[in-house]
Each structure stands twice: as C-alpha cells, then as structure tokens.
mmCIF file of C-alpha atoms in Angstrom:
data_model
loop_
_atom_site.group_PDB
_atom_site.id
_atom_site.type_symbol
_atom_site.label_atom_id
_atom_site.label_comp_id
_atom_site.label_asym_id
_atom_site.label_seq_id
_atom_site.Cartn_x
_atom_site.Cartn_y
_atom_site.Cartn_z
ATOM 1 C CA MET A 1 -22.092 58.355 -26.380
ATOM 2 C CA LYS A 2 -23.322 56.825 -23.144
ATOM 3 C CA LYS A 3 -21.004 53.786 -23.589
ATOM 4 C CA GLN A 4 -17.900 55.848 -22.708
ATOM 5 C CA ASP A 5 -19.074 56.853 -19.187
ATOM 6 C CA PRO A 6 -18.459 53.505 -17.344
ATOM 7 C CA ASN A 7 -14.947 53.079 -18.709
ATOM 8 C CA LYS A 8 -13.751 56.664 -18.282
ATOM 9 C CA ARG A 9 -11.248 56.715 -15.289
ATOM 10 C CA PRO A 10 -11.051 53.397 -13.622
ATOM 11 C CA VAL A 11 -7.362 52.701 -12.995
ATOM 12 C CA ARG A 12 -5.320 55.868 -12.210
ATOM 13 C CA PRO A 13 -5.583 56.285 -8.459
ATOM 14 C CA HIS A 14 -3.451 53.147 -7.758
ATOM 15 C CA ARG A 15 -0.278 54.628 -9.048
ATOM 16 C CA SER A 16 0.374 57.249 -6.368
ATOM 17 C CA GLN A 17 -0.083 54.538 -3.638
ATOM 18 C CA ALA A 18 2.676 52.447 -5.246
ATOM 19 C CA VAL A 19 5.053 55.418 -5.304
ATOM 20 C CA GLN A 20 4.365 56.288 -1.641
ATOM 21 C CA SER A 21 5.036 52.836 -0.472
ATOM 22 C CA HIS A 22 8.705 53.317 -1.418
ATOM 23 C CA GLU A 23 9.309 56.525 0.542
ATOM 24 C CA VAL A 24 9.493 57.366 4.267
ATOM 25 C CA ARG A 25 9.300 60.863 5.661
ATOM 26 C CA ILE A 26 11.332 62.514 8.366
ATOM 27 C CA ILE A 27 8.729 63.894 10.727
ATOM 28 C CA GLY A 28 10.598 66.448 12.858
ATOM 29 C CA GLY A 29 13.555 68.751 13.272
ATOM 30 C CA ASP A 30 15.695 70.469 10.654
ATOM 31 C CA TRP A 31 14.750 68.039 7.858
ATOM 32 C CA LYS A 32 11.036 67.772 8.691
ATOM 33 C CA ARG A 33 8.989 66.427 5.718
ATOM 34 C CA THR A 34 12.074 65.333 3.792
ATOM 35 C CA LYS A 35 11.373 62.067 1.950
ATOM 36 C CA LEU A 36 13.862 59.204 1.934
ATOM 37 C CA GLN A 37 13.792 56.568 -0.687
ATOM 38 C CA VAL A 38 13.044 52.981 0.568
ATOM 39 C CA ALA A 39 14.802 50.195 -1.311
ATOM 40 C CA ASP A 40 12.647 47.232 -2.387
ATOM 41 C CA LYS A 41 14.348 44.713 -0.088
ATOM 42 C CA PRO A 42 12.732 41.650 1.576
ATOM 43 C CA GLY A 43 12.408 42.268 5.359
ATOM 44 C CA LEU A 44 13.061 46.032 5.110
ATOM 45 C CA ARG A 45 10.494 47.574 7.354
ATOM 46 C CA PRO A 46 10.761 51.243 8.042
ATOM 47 C CA THR A 47 9.440 52.323 11.488
ATOM 48 C CA PRO A 48 5.963 53.710 10.968
ATOM 49 C CA ASP A 49 5.411 57.481 11.227
ATOM 50 C CA ARG A 50 3.001 57.010 14.196
ATOM 51 C CA VAL A 51 5.570 55.008 16.147
ATOM 52 C CA ARG A 52 8.418 57.398 15.354
ATOM 53 C CA GLU A 53 6.259 60.334 16.415
ATOM 54 C CA THR A 54 5.518 58.593 19.741
ATOM 55 C CA LEU A 55 9.188 57.629 20.261
ATOM 56 C CA PHE A 56 10.413 61.189 19.940
ATOM 57 C CA ASN A 57 7.678 62.470 22.085
ATOM 58 C CA TRP A 58 8.976 60.038 24.745
ATOM 59 C CA LEU A 59 12.558 61.234 24.204
ATOM 60 C CA GLY A 60 11.772 64.903 23.903
ATOM 61 C CA GLN A 61 12.024 66.770 20.592
ATOM 62 C CA ASP A 62 15.488 68.188 21.157
ATOM 63 C CA LEU A 63 18.413 65.681 21.085
ATOM 64 C CA SER A 64 21.120 68.319 20.958
ATOM 65 C CA GLY A 65 24.405 66.778 21.859
ATOM 66 C CA TRP A 66 23.289 63.213 22.003
ATOM 67 C CA ARG A 67 25.523 60.295 20.882
ATOM 68 C CA CYS A 68 23.395 57.807 18.981
ATOM 69 C CA LEU A 69 23.820 54.407 17.253
ATOM 70 C CA ASP A 70 21.451 52.703 14.948
ATOM 71 C CA ALA A 71 22.632 49.144 14.866
ATOM 72 C CA PHE A 72 20.357 47.879 12.094
ATOM 73 C CA ALA A 73 19.973 51.062 10.005
ATOM 74 C CA GLY A 74 18.040 49.824 6.968
ATOM 75 C CA THR A 75 16.528 52.949 5.605
ATOM 76 C CA GLY A 76 18.319 55.001 8.221
ATOM 77 C CA VAL A 77 15.158 56.917 9.101
ATOM 78 C CA LEU A 78 15.572 56.491 12.821
ATOM 79 C CA GLY A 79 19.185 57.747 12.821
ATOM 80 C CA PHE A 80 18.472 60.565 10.305
ATOM 81 C CA GLU A 81 15.514 61.597 12.473
ATOM 82 C CA ALA A 82 17.820 61.777 15.493
ATOM 83 C CA ALA A 83 20.310 63.946 13.567
ATOM 84 C CA SER A 84 17.467 66.107 12.353
ATOM 85 C CA ARG A 85 16.674 66.844 15.930
ATOM 86 C CA GLY A 86 20.179 67.905 16.855
ATOM 87 C CA ALA A 87 22.050 64.747 17.777
ATOM 88 C CA ALA A 88 25.832 65.459 17.772
ATOM 89 C CA GLN A 89 26.935 61.972 16.583
ATOM 90 C CA VAL A 90 24.881 59.264 14.851
ATOM 91 C CA GLN A 91 26.427 56.115 13.689
ATOM 92 C CA LEU A 92 24.312 54.089 11.155
ATOM 93 C CA VAL A 93 25.396 50.452 10.922
ATOM 94 C CA GLU A 94 24.138 48.313 7.994
ATOM 95 C CA HIS A 95 25.526 45.052 6.531
ATOM 96 C CA ASP A 96 23.809 45.260 3.139
ATOM 97 C CA ALA A 97 25.972 46.930 0.567
ATOM 98 C CA ALA A 98 23.098 48.390 -1.560
ATOM 99 C CA LEU A 99 21.478 49.829 1.648
ATOM 100 C CA VAL A 100 24.787 51.286 2.727
ATOM 101 C CA ALA A 101 25.141 52.989 -0.739
ATOM 102 C CA GLN A 102 21.581 54.410 -0.338
ATOM 103 C CA LEU A 103 22.406 55.667 3.196
ATOM 104 C CA LYS A 104 25.502 57.476 1.837
ATOM 105 C CA ARG A 105 23.308 59.139 -0.954
ATOM 106 C CA VAL A 106 20.949 60.415 1.733
ATOM 107 C CA GLN A 107 23.806 61.626 3.877
ATOM 108 C CA ILE A 108 25.116 63.693 1.027
ATOM 109 C CA GLN A 109 21.609 64.887 0.067
ATOM 110 C CA LEU A 110 20.988 66.146 3.625
ATOM 111 C CA GLN A 111 24.596 67.302 4.213
ATOM 112 C CA ALA A 112 24.341 65.311 7.423
ATOM 113 C CA ASP A 113 27.788 65.998 8.948
ATOM 114 C CA ALA A 114 26.904 64.341 12.275
ATOM 115 C CA VAL A 115 26.101 61.064 10.587
ATOM 116 C CA GLN A 116 28.652 58.305 10.204
ATOM 117 C CA ILE A 117 27.843 55.246 8.037
ATOM 118 C CA THR A 118 29.427 51.937 8.767
ATOM 119 C CA ARG A 119 29.108 48.741 6.784
ATOM 120 C CA GLY A 120 29.182 45.851 9.284
ATOM 121 C CA ASP A 121 27.425 43.789 11.909
ATOM 122 C CA GLY A 122 25.331 45.752 14.326
ATOM 123 C CA VAL A 123 25.850 43.419 17.295
ATOM 124 C CA ALA A 124 29.569 43.435 16.784
ATOM 125 C CA VAL A 125 29.682 47.207 16.667
ATOM 126 C CA LEU A 126 27.695 47.389 19.872
ATOM 127 C CA ARG A 127 30.008 44.936 21.570
ATOM 128 C CA HIS A 128 33.046 47.077 20.619
ATOM 129 C CA ALA A 129 31.376 50.390 21.703
ATOM 130 C CA THR A 130 33.046 52.040 24.730
ATOM 131 C CA LEU A 131 31.264 51.139 27.870
ATOM 132 C CA ALA A 132 28.298 53.441 28.801
ATOM 133 C CA SER A 133 29.256 55.799 25.918
ATOM 134 C CA LEU A 134 25.963 56.199 23.966
ATOM 135 C CA ASP A 135 22.891 58.276 24.898
ATOM 136 C CA LEU A 136 20.488 56.456 22.450
ATOM 137 C CA ILE A 137 20.649 53.069 20.759
ATOM 138 C CA PHE A 138 18.214 51.921 18.136
ATOM 139 C CA ILE A 139 17.680 48.202 17.812
ATOM 140 C CA ASP A 140 15.386 47.386 14.928
ATOM 141 C CA PRO A 141 16.528 44.125 13.184
ATOM 142 C CA PRO A 142 14.454 42.078 10.731
ATOM 143 C CA PHE A 143 11.640 40.527 12.795
ATOM 144 C CA ASP A 144 12.638 36.949 11.655
ATOM 145 C CA SER A 145 16.307 37.343 12.803
ATOM 146 C CA ASP A 146 17.802 35.664 15.859
ATOM 147 C CA VAL A 147 19.878 38.628 17.068
ATOM 148 C CA PHE A 148 17.461 40.148 19.569
ATOM 149 C CA ASP A 149 19.036 38.672 22.743
ATOM 150 C CA SER A 150 22.617 39.371 21.680
ATOM 151 C CA ALA A 151 21.788 42.910 20.522
ATOM 152 C CA ILE A 152 19.919 43.817 23.675
ATOM 153 C CA SER A 153 22.712 42.465 25.926
ATOM 154 C CA ALA A 154 25.328 44.397 23.961
ATOM 155 C CA ALA A 155 23.239 47.590 24.011
ATOM 156 C CA ALA A 156 22.929 47.301 27.871
ATOM 157 C CA GLN A 157 26.670 47.533 28.081
ATOM 158 C CA ALA A 158 27.050 50.408 25.596
ATOM 159 C CA VAL A 159 24.249 52.713 26.787
ATOM 160 C CA ALA A 160 24.968 55.507 29.310
ATOM 161 C CA LEU A 161 23.359 55.248 32.680
ATOM 162 C CA ALA A 162 20.914 58.083 31.814
ATOM 163 C CA GLY A 163 20.558 56.918 28.210
ATOM 164 C CA PHE A 164 17.929 54.985 26.291
ATOM 165 C CA VAL A 165 17.637 51.885 24.215
ATOM 166 C CA TYR A 166 14.830 51.802 21.580
ATOM 167 C CA LEU A 167 13.748 48.276 20.702
ATOM 168 C CA GLU A 168 11.323 47.361 17.918
ATOM 169 C CA ALA A 169 10.204 43.813 17.945
ATOM 170 C CA PRO A 170 7.365 41.488 16.894
ATOM 171 C CA LYS A 171 6.549 40.713 20.554
ATOM 172 C CA LYS A 172 6.563 42.557 23.885
ATOM 173 C CA TRP A 173 9.691 42.185 25.925
ATOM 174 C CA THR A 174 9.039 41.998 29.694
ATOM 175 C CA ASP A 175 11.090 43.143 32.633
ATOM 176 C CA GLU A 176 11.563 39.522 33.531
ATOM 177 C CA GLN A 177 13.484 39.101 30.249
ATOM 178 C CA LEU A 178 15.243 42.421 30.341
ATOM 179 C CA GLN A 179 16.398 42.775 33.891
ATOM 180 C CA PRO A 180 18.998 39.964 33.793
ATOM 181 C CA MET A 181 20.571 41.970 30.880
ATOM 182 C CA GLY A 182 20.646 45.139 33.046
ATOM 183 C CA LEU A 183 17.753 46.979 31.437
ATOM 184 C CA GLN A 184 14.125 47.699 32.273
ATOM 185 C CA LEU A 185 11.021 48.708 30.335
ATOM 186 C CA HIS A 186 10.322 52.444 30.443
ATOM 187 C CA ARG A 187 7.679 52.877 27.747
ATOM 188 C CA HIS A 188 5.823 50.435 25.389
ATOM 189 C CA LEU A 189 3.493 50.893 22.404
ATOM 190 C CA LYS A 190 1.862 48.286 20.175
ATOM 191 C CA ALA A 191 0.969 49.508 16.575
ATOM 192 C CA GLY A 192 -0.236 46.669 14.356
ATOM 193 C CA MET A 193 2.406 43.954 14.415
ATOM 194 C CA VAL A 194 5.053 46.223 15.858
ATOM 195 C CA HIS A 195 5.980 46.401 19.576
ATOM 196 C CA ALA A 196 7.929 49.554 20.208
ATOM 197 C CA HIS A 197 9.868 49.669 23.565
ATOM 198 C CA LEU A 198 11.890 52.352 25.273
ATOM 199 C CA LEU A 199 14.329 50.763 27.698
ATOM 200 C CA LYS A 200 16.623 52.235 30.406
ATOM 201 C CA ARG A 201 19.443 50.880 32.477
ATOM 202 C CA LEU A 202 18.461 49.509 35.783
ATOM 203 C CA ALA A 203 19.243 51.895 38.706
ATOM 204 C CA ALA A 204 21.114 49.080 40.414
ATOM 205 C CA ASP A 205 22.700 47.568 37.345
ATOM 206 C CA PRO A 206 23.823 43.940 37.980
ATOM 207 C CA LEU A 207 26.289 44.182 35.150
ATOM 208 C CA ALA A 208 28.148 47.087 36.919
ATOM 209 C CA ALA A 209 28.402 44.984 40.098
ATOM 210 C CA GLY A 210 30.090 42.047 38.405
#
C-alpha cells in the first residue's frame, strides 16, 4: 500500500500552464478580463500584461474618440485594448493570413464595431495615412525584423501633433536616433527583453518645416 504514495500525482499541474501560454487577456475597459487566443506562430510575441498596464496608465484609461492604428497587429491585443477603452477608430494591420482570420474572429466575438482589420504591410499603410491624422500608433514588429527605422519614420508623419507613438523594441531608442525623424522619447520602460517607448512629436518638428 505504501508503494502507491510516491507515484500518486506527479504530472498534472503542467497542463494548465501550457493552455495559458496560448491566451492573452484584455486588462481594462469594456472587455476587461476577456481572453484572446494566441496562435502558435514563430516570432508572435504579445505585449506582456505588465507593459500594457503601464502603457495605458501613461496614456490615461479613457481613449474615447481616439483614432488608432496598430501597424503590426499580431494577436491584436493592443488594438483591442484601445477599443475596449473607448477608441472611436482602430485599424489593425497584419500581413499573415491566418492571423488576419483570427483577428476577424475576435472582432466578431467582441462585436468590436470600431475595429477595422486590414491585411497588408504596416509600413505601407502608415505611409499612406493622412498626414497628422492619428492619435495613437502602435509599432510592435517582430524583434528580428528590419522595419523599425521605416516604421518609426512613417509614424512620425501620420501621428497628430498631440498624439502618441508606442514603440516596442529589443533595444532602447534614444532622442539622438528619434529626433531626426521628428519624434522624441516621452516615456520608457524595460521589462525583461522588451523596451517599451512612448514617443511624441517634437514641438518644433523638422518635418513640418521642410
């Protein structure tokens, strides 16, 4: 009878961890605590809860009326989080067909009327955006991609003077790098391997002068 004790329950706890690793949770607003499925895709890296919580503390919890664009949507959690907090218009841009299909399923699930999903290239969409038309732009491409410079430059043109650009990157971007593009660092957070930046337009924007 004693032989059964050491073998009784060794393996079960690992299962719930595996399930949780494929979900991400909206942390505020109308859809608070809603779980979104995360596809098993290489390089797909949802913004951690702690970073999102800090970001929306920086921005303020109420985004009513804001026009937003998530240029590299992935799971869509940043854009859906903005819509959950009252954003009037949220465009999610994603090039991967399977991820676009998943975004559309979430949009239907949430009845997210303010959210528009576009399959395409995030940098190209930013470049074609109306000048100074967006209140909030999310730039969170795969960390091994080479689009950071072009995406930041395009976002500097598209963001409104009083708007914000959120940048998630594997390194810290400095004012020396950002200012020639017309942006400056407003807030910064490092969480593990993630550098989260909140950027604003320069008060005297060199792009506007040219």
